[in-house]
XYZ file of C-alpha atoms in Angstrom:
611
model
C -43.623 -55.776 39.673
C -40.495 -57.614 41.132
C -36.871 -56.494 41.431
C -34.140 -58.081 40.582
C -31.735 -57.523 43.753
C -28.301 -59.529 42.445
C -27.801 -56.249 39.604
C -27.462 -52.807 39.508
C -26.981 -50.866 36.317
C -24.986 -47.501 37.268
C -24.512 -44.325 34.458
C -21.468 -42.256 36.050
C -21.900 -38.827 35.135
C -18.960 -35.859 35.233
C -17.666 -32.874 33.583
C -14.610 -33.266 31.248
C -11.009 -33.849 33.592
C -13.439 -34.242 36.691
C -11.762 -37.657 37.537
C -14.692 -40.104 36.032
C -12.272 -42.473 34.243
C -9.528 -42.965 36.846
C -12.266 -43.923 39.639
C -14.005 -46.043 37.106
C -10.247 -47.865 37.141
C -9.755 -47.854 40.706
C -13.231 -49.709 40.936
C -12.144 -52.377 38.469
C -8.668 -53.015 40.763
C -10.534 -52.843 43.695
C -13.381 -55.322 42.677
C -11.024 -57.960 41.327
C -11.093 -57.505 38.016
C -7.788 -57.294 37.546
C -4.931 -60.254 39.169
C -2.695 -58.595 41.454
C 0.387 -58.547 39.811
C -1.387 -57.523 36.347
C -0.104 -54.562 34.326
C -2.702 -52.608 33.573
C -2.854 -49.128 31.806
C -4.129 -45.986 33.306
C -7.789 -45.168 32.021
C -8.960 -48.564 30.787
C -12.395 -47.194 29.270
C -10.809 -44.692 27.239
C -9.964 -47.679 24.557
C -10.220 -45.297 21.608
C -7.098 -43.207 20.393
C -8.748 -40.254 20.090
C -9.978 -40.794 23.597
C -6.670 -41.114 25.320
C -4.645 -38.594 22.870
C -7.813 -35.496 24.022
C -8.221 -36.751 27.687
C -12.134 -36.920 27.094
C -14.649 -40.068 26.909
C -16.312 -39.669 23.445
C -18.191 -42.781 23.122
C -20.649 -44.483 25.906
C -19.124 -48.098 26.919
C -20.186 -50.695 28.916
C -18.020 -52.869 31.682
C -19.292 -54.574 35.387
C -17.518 -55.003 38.157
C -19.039 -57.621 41.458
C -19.753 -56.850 44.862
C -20.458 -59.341 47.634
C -22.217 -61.283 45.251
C -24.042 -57.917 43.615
C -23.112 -57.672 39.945
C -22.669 -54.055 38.937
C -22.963 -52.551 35.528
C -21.192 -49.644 34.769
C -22.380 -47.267 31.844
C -19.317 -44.839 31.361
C -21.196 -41.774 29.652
C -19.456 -38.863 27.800
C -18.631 -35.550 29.826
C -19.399 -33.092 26.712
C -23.040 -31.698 25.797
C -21.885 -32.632 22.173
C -22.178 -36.043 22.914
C -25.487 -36.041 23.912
C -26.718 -38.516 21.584
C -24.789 -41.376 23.765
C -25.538 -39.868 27.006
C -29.605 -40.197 26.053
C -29.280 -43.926 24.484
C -26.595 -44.877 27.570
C -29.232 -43.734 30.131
C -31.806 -45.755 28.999
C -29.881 -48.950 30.622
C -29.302 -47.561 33.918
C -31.355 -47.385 37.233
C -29.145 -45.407 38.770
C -26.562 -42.796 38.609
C -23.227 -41.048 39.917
C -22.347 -37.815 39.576
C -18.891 -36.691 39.881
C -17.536 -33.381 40.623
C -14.743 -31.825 41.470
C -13.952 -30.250 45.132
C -12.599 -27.013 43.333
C -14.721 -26.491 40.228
C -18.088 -27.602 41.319
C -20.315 -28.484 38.792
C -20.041 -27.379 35.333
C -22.042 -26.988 32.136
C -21.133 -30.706 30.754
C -22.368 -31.953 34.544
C -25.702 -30.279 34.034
C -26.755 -31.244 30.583
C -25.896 -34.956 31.340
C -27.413 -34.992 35.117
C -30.771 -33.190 33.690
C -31.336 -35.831 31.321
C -31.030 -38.544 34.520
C -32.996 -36.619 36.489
C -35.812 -36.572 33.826
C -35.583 -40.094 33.659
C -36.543 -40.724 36.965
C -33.030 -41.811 38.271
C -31.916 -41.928 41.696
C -28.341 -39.962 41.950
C -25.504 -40.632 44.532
C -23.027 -37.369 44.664
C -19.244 -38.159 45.139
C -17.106 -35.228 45.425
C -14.057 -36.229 43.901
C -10.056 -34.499 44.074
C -10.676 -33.700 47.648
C -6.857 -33.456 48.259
C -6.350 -30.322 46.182
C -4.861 -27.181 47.110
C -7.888 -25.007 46.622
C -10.679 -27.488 47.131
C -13.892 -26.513 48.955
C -16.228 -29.409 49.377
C -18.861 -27.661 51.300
C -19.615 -25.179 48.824
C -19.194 -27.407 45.871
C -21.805 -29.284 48.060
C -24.536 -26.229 48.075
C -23.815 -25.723 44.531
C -24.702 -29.060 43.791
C -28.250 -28.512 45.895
C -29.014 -25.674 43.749
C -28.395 -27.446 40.396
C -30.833 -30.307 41.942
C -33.283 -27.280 42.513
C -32.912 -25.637 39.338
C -33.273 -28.262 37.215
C -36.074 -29.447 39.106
C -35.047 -33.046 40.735
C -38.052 -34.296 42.948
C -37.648 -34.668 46.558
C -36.367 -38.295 46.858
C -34.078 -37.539 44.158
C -32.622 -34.737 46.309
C -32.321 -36.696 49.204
C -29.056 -38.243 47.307
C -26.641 -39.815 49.768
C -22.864 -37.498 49.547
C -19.350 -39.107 49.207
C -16.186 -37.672 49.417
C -13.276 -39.059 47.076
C -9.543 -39.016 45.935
C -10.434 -41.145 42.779
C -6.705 -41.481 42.010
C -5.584 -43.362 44.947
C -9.157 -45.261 45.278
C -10.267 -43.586 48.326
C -14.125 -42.487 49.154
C -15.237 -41.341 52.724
C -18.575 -40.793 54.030
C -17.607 -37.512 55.749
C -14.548 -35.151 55.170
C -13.216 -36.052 59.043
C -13.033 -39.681 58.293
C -9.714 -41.462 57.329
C -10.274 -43.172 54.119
C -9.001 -46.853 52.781
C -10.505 -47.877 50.032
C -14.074 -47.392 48.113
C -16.085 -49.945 50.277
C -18.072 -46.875 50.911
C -18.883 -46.380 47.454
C -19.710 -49.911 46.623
C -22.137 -49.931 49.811
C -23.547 -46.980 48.575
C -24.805 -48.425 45.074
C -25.807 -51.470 46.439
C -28.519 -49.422 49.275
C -29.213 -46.499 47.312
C -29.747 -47.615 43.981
C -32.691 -50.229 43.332
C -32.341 -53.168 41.251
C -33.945 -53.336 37.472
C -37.652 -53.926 38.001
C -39.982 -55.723 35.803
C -43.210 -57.685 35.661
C -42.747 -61.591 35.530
C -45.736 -62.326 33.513
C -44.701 -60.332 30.923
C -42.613 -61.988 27.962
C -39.475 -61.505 26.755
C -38.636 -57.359 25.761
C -35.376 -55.185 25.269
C -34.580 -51.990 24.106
C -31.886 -51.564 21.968
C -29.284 -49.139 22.978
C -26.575 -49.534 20.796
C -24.819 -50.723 18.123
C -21.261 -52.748 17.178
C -19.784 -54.527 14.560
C -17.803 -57.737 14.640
C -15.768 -59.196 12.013
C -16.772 -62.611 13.154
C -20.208 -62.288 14.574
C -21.592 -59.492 12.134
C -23.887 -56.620 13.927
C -23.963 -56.336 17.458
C -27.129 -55.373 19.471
C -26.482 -54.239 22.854
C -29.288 -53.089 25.399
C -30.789 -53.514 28.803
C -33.604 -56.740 28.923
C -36.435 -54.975 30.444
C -39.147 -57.742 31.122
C -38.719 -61.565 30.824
C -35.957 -64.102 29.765
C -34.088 -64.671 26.290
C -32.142 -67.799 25.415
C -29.327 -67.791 22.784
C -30.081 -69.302 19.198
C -33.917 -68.600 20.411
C -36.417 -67.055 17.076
C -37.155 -63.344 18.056
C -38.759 -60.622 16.189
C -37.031 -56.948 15.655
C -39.945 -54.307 16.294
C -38.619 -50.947 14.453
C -39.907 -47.467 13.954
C -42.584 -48.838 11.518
C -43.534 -51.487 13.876
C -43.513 -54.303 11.726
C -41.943 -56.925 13.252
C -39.044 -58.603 11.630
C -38.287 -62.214 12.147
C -34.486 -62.778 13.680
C -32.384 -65.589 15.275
C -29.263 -64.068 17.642
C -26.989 -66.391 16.890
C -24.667 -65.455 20.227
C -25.793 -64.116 23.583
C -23.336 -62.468 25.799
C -22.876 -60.561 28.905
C -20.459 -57.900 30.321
C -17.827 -59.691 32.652
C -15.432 -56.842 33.684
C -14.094 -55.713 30.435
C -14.476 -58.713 28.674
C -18.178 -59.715 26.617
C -18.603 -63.282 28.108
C -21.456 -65.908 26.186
C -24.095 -67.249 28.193
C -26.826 -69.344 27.612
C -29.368 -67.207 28.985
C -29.968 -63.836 30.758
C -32.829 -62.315 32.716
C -34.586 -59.277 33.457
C -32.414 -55.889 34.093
C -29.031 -57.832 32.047
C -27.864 -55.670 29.830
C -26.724 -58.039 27.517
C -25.126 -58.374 23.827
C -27.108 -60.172 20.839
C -24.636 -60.998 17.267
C -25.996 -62.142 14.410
C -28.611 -59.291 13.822
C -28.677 -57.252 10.426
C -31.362 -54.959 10.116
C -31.636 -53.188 13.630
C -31.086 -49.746 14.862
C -30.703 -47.984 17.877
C -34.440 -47.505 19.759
C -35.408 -50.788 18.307
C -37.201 -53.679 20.462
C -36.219 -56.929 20.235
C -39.127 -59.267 21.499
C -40.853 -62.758 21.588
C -42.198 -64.164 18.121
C -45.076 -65.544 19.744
C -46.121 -62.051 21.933
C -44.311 -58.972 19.831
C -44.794 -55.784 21.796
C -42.565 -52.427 21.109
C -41.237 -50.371 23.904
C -41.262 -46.446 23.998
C -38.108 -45.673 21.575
C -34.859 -43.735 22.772
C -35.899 -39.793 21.429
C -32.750 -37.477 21.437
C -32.812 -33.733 21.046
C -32.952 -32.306 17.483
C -29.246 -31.696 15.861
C -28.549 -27.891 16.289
C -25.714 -27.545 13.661
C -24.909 -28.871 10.179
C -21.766 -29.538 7.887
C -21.415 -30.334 3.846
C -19.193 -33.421 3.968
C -18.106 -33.768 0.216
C -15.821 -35.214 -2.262
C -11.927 -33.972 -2.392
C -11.783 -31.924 -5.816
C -8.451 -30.468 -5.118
C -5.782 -30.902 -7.845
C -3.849 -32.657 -5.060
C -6.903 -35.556 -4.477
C -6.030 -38.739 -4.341
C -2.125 -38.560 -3.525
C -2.799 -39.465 0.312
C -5.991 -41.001 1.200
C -7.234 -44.501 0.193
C -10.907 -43.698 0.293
C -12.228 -41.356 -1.940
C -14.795 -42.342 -3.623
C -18.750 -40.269 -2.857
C -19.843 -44.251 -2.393
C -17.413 -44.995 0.120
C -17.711 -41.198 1.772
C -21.602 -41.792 2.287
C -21.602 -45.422 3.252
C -19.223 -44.412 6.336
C -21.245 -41.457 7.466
C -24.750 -43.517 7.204
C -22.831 -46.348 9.310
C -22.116 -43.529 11.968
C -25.855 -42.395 11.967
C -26.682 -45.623 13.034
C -24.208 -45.797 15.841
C -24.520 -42.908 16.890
C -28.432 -41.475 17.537
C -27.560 -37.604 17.653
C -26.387 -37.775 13.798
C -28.041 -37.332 10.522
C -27.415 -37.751 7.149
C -28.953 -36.526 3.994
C -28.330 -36.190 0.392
C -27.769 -32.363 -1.187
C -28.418 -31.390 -4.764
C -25.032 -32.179 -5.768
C -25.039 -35.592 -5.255
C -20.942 -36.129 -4.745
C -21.780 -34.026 -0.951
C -23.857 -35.181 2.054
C -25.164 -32.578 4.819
C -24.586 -34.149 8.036
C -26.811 -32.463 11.043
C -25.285 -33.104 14.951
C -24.694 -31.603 18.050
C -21.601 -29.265 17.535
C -18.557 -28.397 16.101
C -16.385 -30.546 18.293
C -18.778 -33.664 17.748
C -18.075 -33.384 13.828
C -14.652 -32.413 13.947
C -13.794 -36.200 16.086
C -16.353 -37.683 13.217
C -13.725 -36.273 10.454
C -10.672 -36.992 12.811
C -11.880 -40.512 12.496
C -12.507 -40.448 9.302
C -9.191 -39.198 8.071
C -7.802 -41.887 10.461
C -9.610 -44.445 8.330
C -7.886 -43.450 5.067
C -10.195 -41.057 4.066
C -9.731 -38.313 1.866
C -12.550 -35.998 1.857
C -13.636 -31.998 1.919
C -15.756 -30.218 4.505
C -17.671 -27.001 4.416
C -17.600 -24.717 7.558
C -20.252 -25.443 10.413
C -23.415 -23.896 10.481
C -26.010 -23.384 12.986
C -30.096 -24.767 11.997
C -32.603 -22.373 12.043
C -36.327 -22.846 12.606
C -39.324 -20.870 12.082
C -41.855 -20.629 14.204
C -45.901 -20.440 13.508
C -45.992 -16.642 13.165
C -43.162 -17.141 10.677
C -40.402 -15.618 12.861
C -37.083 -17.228 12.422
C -35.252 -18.946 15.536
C -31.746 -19.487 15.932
C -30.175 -22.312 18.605
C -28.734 -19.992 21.707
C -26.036 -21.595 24.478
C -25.432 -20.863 28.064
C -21.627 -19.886 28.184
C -19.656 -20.120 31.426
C -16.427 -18.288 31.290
C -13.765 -18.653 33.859
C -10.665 -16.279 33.535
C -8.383 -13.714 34.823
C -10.191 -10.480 36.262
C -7.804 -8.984 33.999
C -9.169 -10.610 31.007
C -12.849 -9.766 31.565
C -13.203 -6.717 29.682
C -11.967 -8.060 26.482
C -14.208 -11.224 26.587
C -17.400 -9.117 27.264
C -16.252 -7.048 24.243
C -15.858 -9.880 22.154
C -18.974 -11.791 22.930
C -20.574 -8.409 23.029
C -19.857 -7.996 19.334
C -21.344 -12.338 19.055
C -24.735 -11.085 20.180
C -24.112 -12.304 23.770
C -25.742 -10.838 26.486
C -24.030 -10.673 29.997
C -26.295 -12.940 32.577
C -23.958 -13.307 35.900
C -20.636 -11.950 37.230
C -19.318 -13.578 40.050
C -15.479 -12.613 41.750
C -14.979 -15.376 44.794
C -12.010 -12.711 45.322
C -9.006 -15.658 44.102
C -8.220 -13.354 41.237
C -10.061 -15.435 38.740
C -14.381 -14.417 37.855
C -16.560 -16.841 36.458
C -18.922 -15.188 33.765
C -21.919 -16.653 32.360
C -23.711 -15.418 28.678
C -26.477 -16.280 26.867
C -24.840 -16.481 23.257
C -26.062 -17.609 19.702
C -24.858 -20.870 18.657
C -23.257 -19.371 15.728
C -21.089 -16.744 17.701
C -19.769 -19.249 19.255
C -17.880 -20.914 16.009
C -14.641 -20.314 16.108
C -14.530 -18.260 18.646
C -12.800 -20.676 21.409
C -9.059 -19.972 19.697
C -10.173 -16.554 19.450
C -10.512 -16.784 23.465
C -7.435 -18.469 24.498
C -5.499 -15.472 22.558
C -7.318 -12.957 24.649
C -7.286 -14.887 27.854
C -3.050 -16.231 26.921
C -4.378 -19.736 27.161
C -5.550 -19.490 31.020
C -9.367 -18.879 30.036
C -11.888 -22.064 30.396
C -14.770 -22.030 28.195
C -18.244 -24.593 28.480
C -21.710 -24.292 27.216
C -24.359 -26.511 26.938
C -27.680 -25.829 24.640
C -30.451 -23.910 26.504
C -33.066 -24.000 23.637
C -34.304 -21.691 20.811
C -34.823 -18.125 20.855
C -35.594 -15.090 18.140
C -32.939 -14.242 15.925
C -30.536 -11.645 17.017
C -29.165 -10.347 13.538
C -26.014 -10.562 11.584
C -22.309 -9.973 12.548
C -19.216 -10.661 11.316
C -16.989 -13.470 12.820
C -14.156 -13.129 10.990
C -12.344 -9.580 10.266
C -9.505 -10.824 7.886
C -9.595 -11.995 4.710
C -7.341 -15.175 2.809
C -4.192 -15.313 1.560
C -5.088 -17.215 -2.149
C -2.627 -18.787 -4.299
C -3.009 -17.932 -8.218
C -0.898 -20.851 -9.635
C -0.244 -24.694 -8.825
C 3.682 -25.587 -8.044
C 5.624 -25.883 -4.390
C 5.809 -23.071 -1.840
C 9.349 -20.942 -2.281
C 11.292 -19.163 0.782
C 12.145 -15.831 -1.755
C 8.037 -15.238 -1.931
C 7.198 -16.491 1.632
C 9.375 -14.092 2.916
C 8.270 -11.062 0.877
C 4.151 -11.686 1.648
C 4.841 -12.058 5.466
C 3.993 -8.478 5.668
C 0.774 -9.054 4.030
C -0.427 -11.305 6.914
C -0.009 -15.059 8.921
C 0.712 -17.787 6.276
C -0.118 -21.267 6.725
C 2.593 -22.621 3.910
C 6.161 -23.960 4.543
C 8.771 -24.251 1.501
C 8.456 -27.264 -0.674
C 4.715 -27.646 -0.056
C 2.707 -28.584 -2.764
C 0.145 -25.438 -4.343
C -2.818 -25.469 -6.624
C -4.315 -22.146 -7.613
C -7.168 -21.876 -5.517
C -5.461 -23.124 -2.180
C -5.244 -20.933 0.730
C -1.566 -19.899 1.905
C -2.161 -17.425 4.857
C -4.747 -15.051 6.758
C -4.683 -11.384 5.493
C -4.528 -8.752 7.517
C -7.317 -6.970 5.977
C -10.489 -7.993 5.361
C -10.445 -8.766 1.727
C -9.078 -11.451 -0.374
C -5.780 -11.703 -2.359
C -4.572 -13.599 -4.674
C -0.589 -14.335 -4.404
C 1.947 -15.848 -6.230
C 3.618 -18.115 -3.428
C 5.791 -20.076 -6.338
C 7.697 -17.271 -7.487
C 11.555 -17.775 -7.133
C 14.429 -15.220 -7.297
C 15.894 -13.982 -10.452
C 19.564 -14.688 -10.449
C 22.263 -13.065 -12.868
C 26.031 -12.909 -12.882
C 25.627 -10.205 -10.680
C 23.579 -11.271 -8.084
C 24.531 -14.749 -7.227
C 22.335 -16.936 -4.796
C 24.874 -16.463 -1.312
C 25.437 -12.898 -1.775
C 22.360 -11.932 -0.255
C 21.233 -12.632 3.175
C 19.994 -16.000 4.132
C 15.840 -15.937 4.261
C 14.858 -16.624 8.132
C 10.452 -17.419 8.178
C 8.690 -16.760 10.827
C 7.915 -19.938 11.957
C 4.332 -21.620 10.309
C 1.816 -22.703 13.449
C 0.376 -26.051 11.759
C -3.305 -25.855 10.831
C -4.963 -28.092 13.189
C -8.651 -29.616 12.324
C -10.404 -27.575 14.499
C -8.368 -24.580 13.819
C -9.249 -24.683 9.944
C -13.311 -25.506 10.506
C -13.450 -22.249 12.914
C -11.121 -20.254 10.437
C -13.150 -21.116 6.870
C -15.645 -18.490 5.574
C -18.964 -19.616 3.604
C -16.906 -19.595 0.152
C -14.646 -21.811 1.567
C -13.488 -25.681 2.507
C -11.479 -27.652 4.777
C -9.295 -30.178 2.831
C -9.027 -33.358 4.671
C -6.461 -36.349 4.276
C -4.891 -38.788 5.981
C -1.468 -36.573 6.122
C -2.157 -32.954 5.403
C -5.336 -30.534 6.127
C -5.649 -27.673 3.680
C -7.848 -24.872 3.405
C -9.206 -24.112 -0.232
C -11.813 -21.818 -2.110
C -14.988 -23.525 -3.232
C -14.692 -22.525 -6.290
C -10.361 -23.087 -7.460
C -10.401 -20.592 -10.419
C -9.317 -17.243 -9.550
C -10.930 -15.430 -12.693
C -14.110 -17.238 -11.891
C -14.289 -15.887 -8.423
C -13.718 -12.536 -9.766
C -16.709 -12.991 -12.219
C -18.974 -14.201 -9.287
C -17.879 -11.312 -7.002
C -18.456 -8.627 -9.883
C -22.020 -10.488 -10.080
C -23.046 -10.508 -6.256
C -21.699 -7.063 -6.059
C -24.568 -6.080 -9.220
C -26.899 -8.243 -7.433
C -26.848 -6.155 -4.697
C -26.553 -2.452 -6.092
């Protein structure tokens, strides 16, 4: 086996707001990337709107930087466990890795779900502690903590042997040791290039590489992008596509290009450890091998972990359909969610009974609710059921439900009424620890399901200052039923537009979701009641006026005013019987079934059901 000493392919790993994406710009200044007097904007990776409006990398991307004649490629992975699909395929292209954390918070859940998988994978880590400038940093224990997350998630002994770095990723600094002045991140660069080994492979072998993604171009069709693991490829040369089947399929890439900074730059050839970019290739998915006609031979494919929750992604049936979206057809719906299952690894898709809705399996909540965020973005106009968590039985027939490992961090003051509540989830108390600033850090082990919707729920109890992360510790025995939701819906009973006079007079009944003048279909859901059972309201009805009672005599109607119902606001709040209208302009909430004398009839027959 040789090495191929003039690349390095680096994953940079890091919790959510742990500085990943600003160091990943200072690198691209600071390797030349960029002219001198260019305008650049802050957070270069973070190309997708979504990405820069939420402060989070969603999707894995690709960019290199060069070093003294060392090209680097960067592999900018996701912070959140509910990503995990594009850490596993991202990983599979690197030989090395960075992990990020912060001086203050150490490392959290996100940092230990992505940095198990590397360590599984056999790769060499470098540790930069980053935000070393803060107020309340403390490097040396972030640096212990970091030992025993090494330990505990069982790194081998080179692996723990990782070389330390001390950063302030925002003005470009890294420093071997806290006493040393800092200038730029020469240390860092010096650090990839001796610590992490170039891509090996095996010269006699012929030409193999695992695909590791997917794009689309306009121009060139489907992208291929992946890391060439043995041998040479030339553009326009006949290959054969290798998929799960492993038949091979005859192919010809019709353009072959590299990563040159941010920029995808064609080349004639590439050679072992490239991670390079094939167009021109239809039927391929992620996992795939792309090989020699003359010698076909299929690498290991990329497995991810099993999808843990599931969502009924349907058809808008509202009264109101079709008034804002510009997709809304079931064709259209299921063609755009089978296009994301083959981007994106950690996703499934599957037809239901009713064939106008799809049940789409993934990672979590927050994963589906940027898949319908995009969607609606798109022009989409569609309905969504709540989430729900996928049970498994084992082989002595007892079911098993998905359970996380919460870490709370919050106000002493606050900890009583988060055990409570978490308590009543099924969670089970695990650690308590004080450091004595005021603030504890709490960690659970919690069903998946008490989790949903249960993270607005916190930030009331904790008045917004709580921090809440979990990442997926496996499958357990099911720990019963409880209720997640103690109020019932406020239901309107007739179709027209929302009216002050009867806002005003059902405030008392509970929180309504409705301003005046917006449109209403019976079936629609106005507000939250503030008991536990349904109602169904007239939220149309105007005031009677006579010769006597003439419209200014009375006082002027003053609402409370309506918080808008966010996306991920309406999936936590929607019960079983209910969905989560989704347009381009508005999100509603709605009853499953619109009629309100229907409902009755199927409530007077579950009720007999169960006597």
């Amino acid at each position: 086996m040789q090495e191929n000493k003039a690349l390095r392919n680096v994953a940079i790993i890091a919790h959510v707001d742990h500085g990943k994406t600003t160091l990943v710009d200072a690198l691209f200044k600071q390797s030349g990337v960029f002219r001198v007097d260019q305008q650049v904007d802050d957070r270069v990776m973070d190309n997708m709107d979504l990405e820069r409006e939420r402060g989070i990398t969603i999707a894995a991307k690709n960019c290199s930087v060069t070093w003294n004649n060392v090209k680097i490629n960067i592999i900018d992975t996701p912070g959140h466990a509910d990503f995990g699909g594009e850490v596993e395929r991202s990983l599979s292209m690197a030989t090395g890795a960075i992990l990020l954390v912060d001086a203050s918070e150490g490392p959290l859940p996100q940092t230990r779900f992505v940095l198990s998988k590397a360590l599984l994978a056999g790769l060499p880590v470098i540790v930069v502690i980053n935000k070393i400038d803060r107020k309340d940093a403390r490097p040396n224990e972030v640096l212990n903590e970091v030992y025993d997350l090494f330990i505990d998630l069982g790194a081998s002994e080179e692996q723990i042997e990782f070389p330390v770095l001390y950063a302030i990723g925002r003005d470009g600094v890294a420093m071997r040791s806290l006493d040393e002045q800092g200038h730029d991140l020469s240390p860092l660069f010096e650090t990839i290039i001796s610590h992490i080994p170039g891509p090996v492979y095996d010269p006699d072998q012929p030409f193999q590489m695992l695909v590791a993604d997917l794009d689309y171009s306009d121009y060139l069709g489907r992208l291929a992008v992946g890391r060439i693991i043995h041998g040479q490829v030339q553009a326009k040369e006949a290959l054969v596509c290798i998929g799960e089947n492993g038949t091979p399929t005859p192919l010809r890439a019709t353009r072959l290009q590299v990563y040159d900074g941010l920029k995808l730059n064609d080349v004639d050839s590439a050679g072992p450890g490239d991670i390079v970019v094939l167009a021109g290739i239809e039927d391929v998915t992620i996992g795939d091998t792309i090989c020699t006609k003359e010698e076909p031979k299929a690498l290991p494919r990329i497995h991810v972990d099993e999808p843990t929750v599931a969502m009924r992604f349907g058809i808008n049936t509202s009264p109101l359909a079709g008034r804002e979206g510009k997709i809304v057809q079931s064709r259209n719906i299921q063609e755009r969610l089978q296009k994301e299952s083959l981007r994106n690894v950690a996703i499934k898709v599957s037809e239901t009974e009713d064939h106008e809705a799809f049940l789409v399996k993934g990672r979590g909540e927050f994963q589906m609710a940027i898949l319908i965020e995009t969607m609606r973005r798109e022009g989409f106009e569609l309905s969504v059921g709540r989430p729900e968590v996928i049970l498994k039985t084992n082989a002595e027939g007892e079911t098993l439900e998905p359970i996380e490992h919460l870490y709370i961090d919050c106000d002493e003051f606050f900890m009583g009424v988060v055990t409570e509540k978490l308590a009543q989830r099924k969670g089970r108390l695990l650690n308590c620890t004080n450091h004595g600033t005021g603030r504890v850090r709490l960690e659970f082990s919690v069903p998946s399901r008490g989790l949903i919707g249960y993270q607005d729920e916190f930030l009331t109890d904790t008045k917004g200052t709580g921090i809440m992360n979990s990442y997926l510790e496996g499958y357990e025995a099911y720990r019963g039923d409880f209720q997640t939701r103690f109020s019932g819906s406020i239901v309107a009973d007739r179709p027209g537009a929302a009216v002050a006079y009867a806002l005003f007079n059902l405030e008392p009944r509970g929180v309504l979701f409705v301003e005046p003048g917006d449109p209403i279909y019976e079936g629609m859901i106005v507000g939250e009641h503030n008991r536990d059972n349904d109602i169904d309201v007239n939220a149309c009805k105007e005031k009677k006026l006579t010769n006597l009672r003439a419209a200014g005599k009375d006082e002027n109607i003053i609402l409370t005013p309506v918080k808008k119902m966010s996306l991920e606001r309406a999936l936590h709040f929607v019960r079983e019987d209910e969905l989560v209208e989704v347009t381009p302009i508005s999100i509603r909430l709605r009853k499953q079934e619109l009629s309100a004398q229907k409902r009755y009839q199927l409530a007077g027959r579950a009720h007999k059901d169960k006597a």
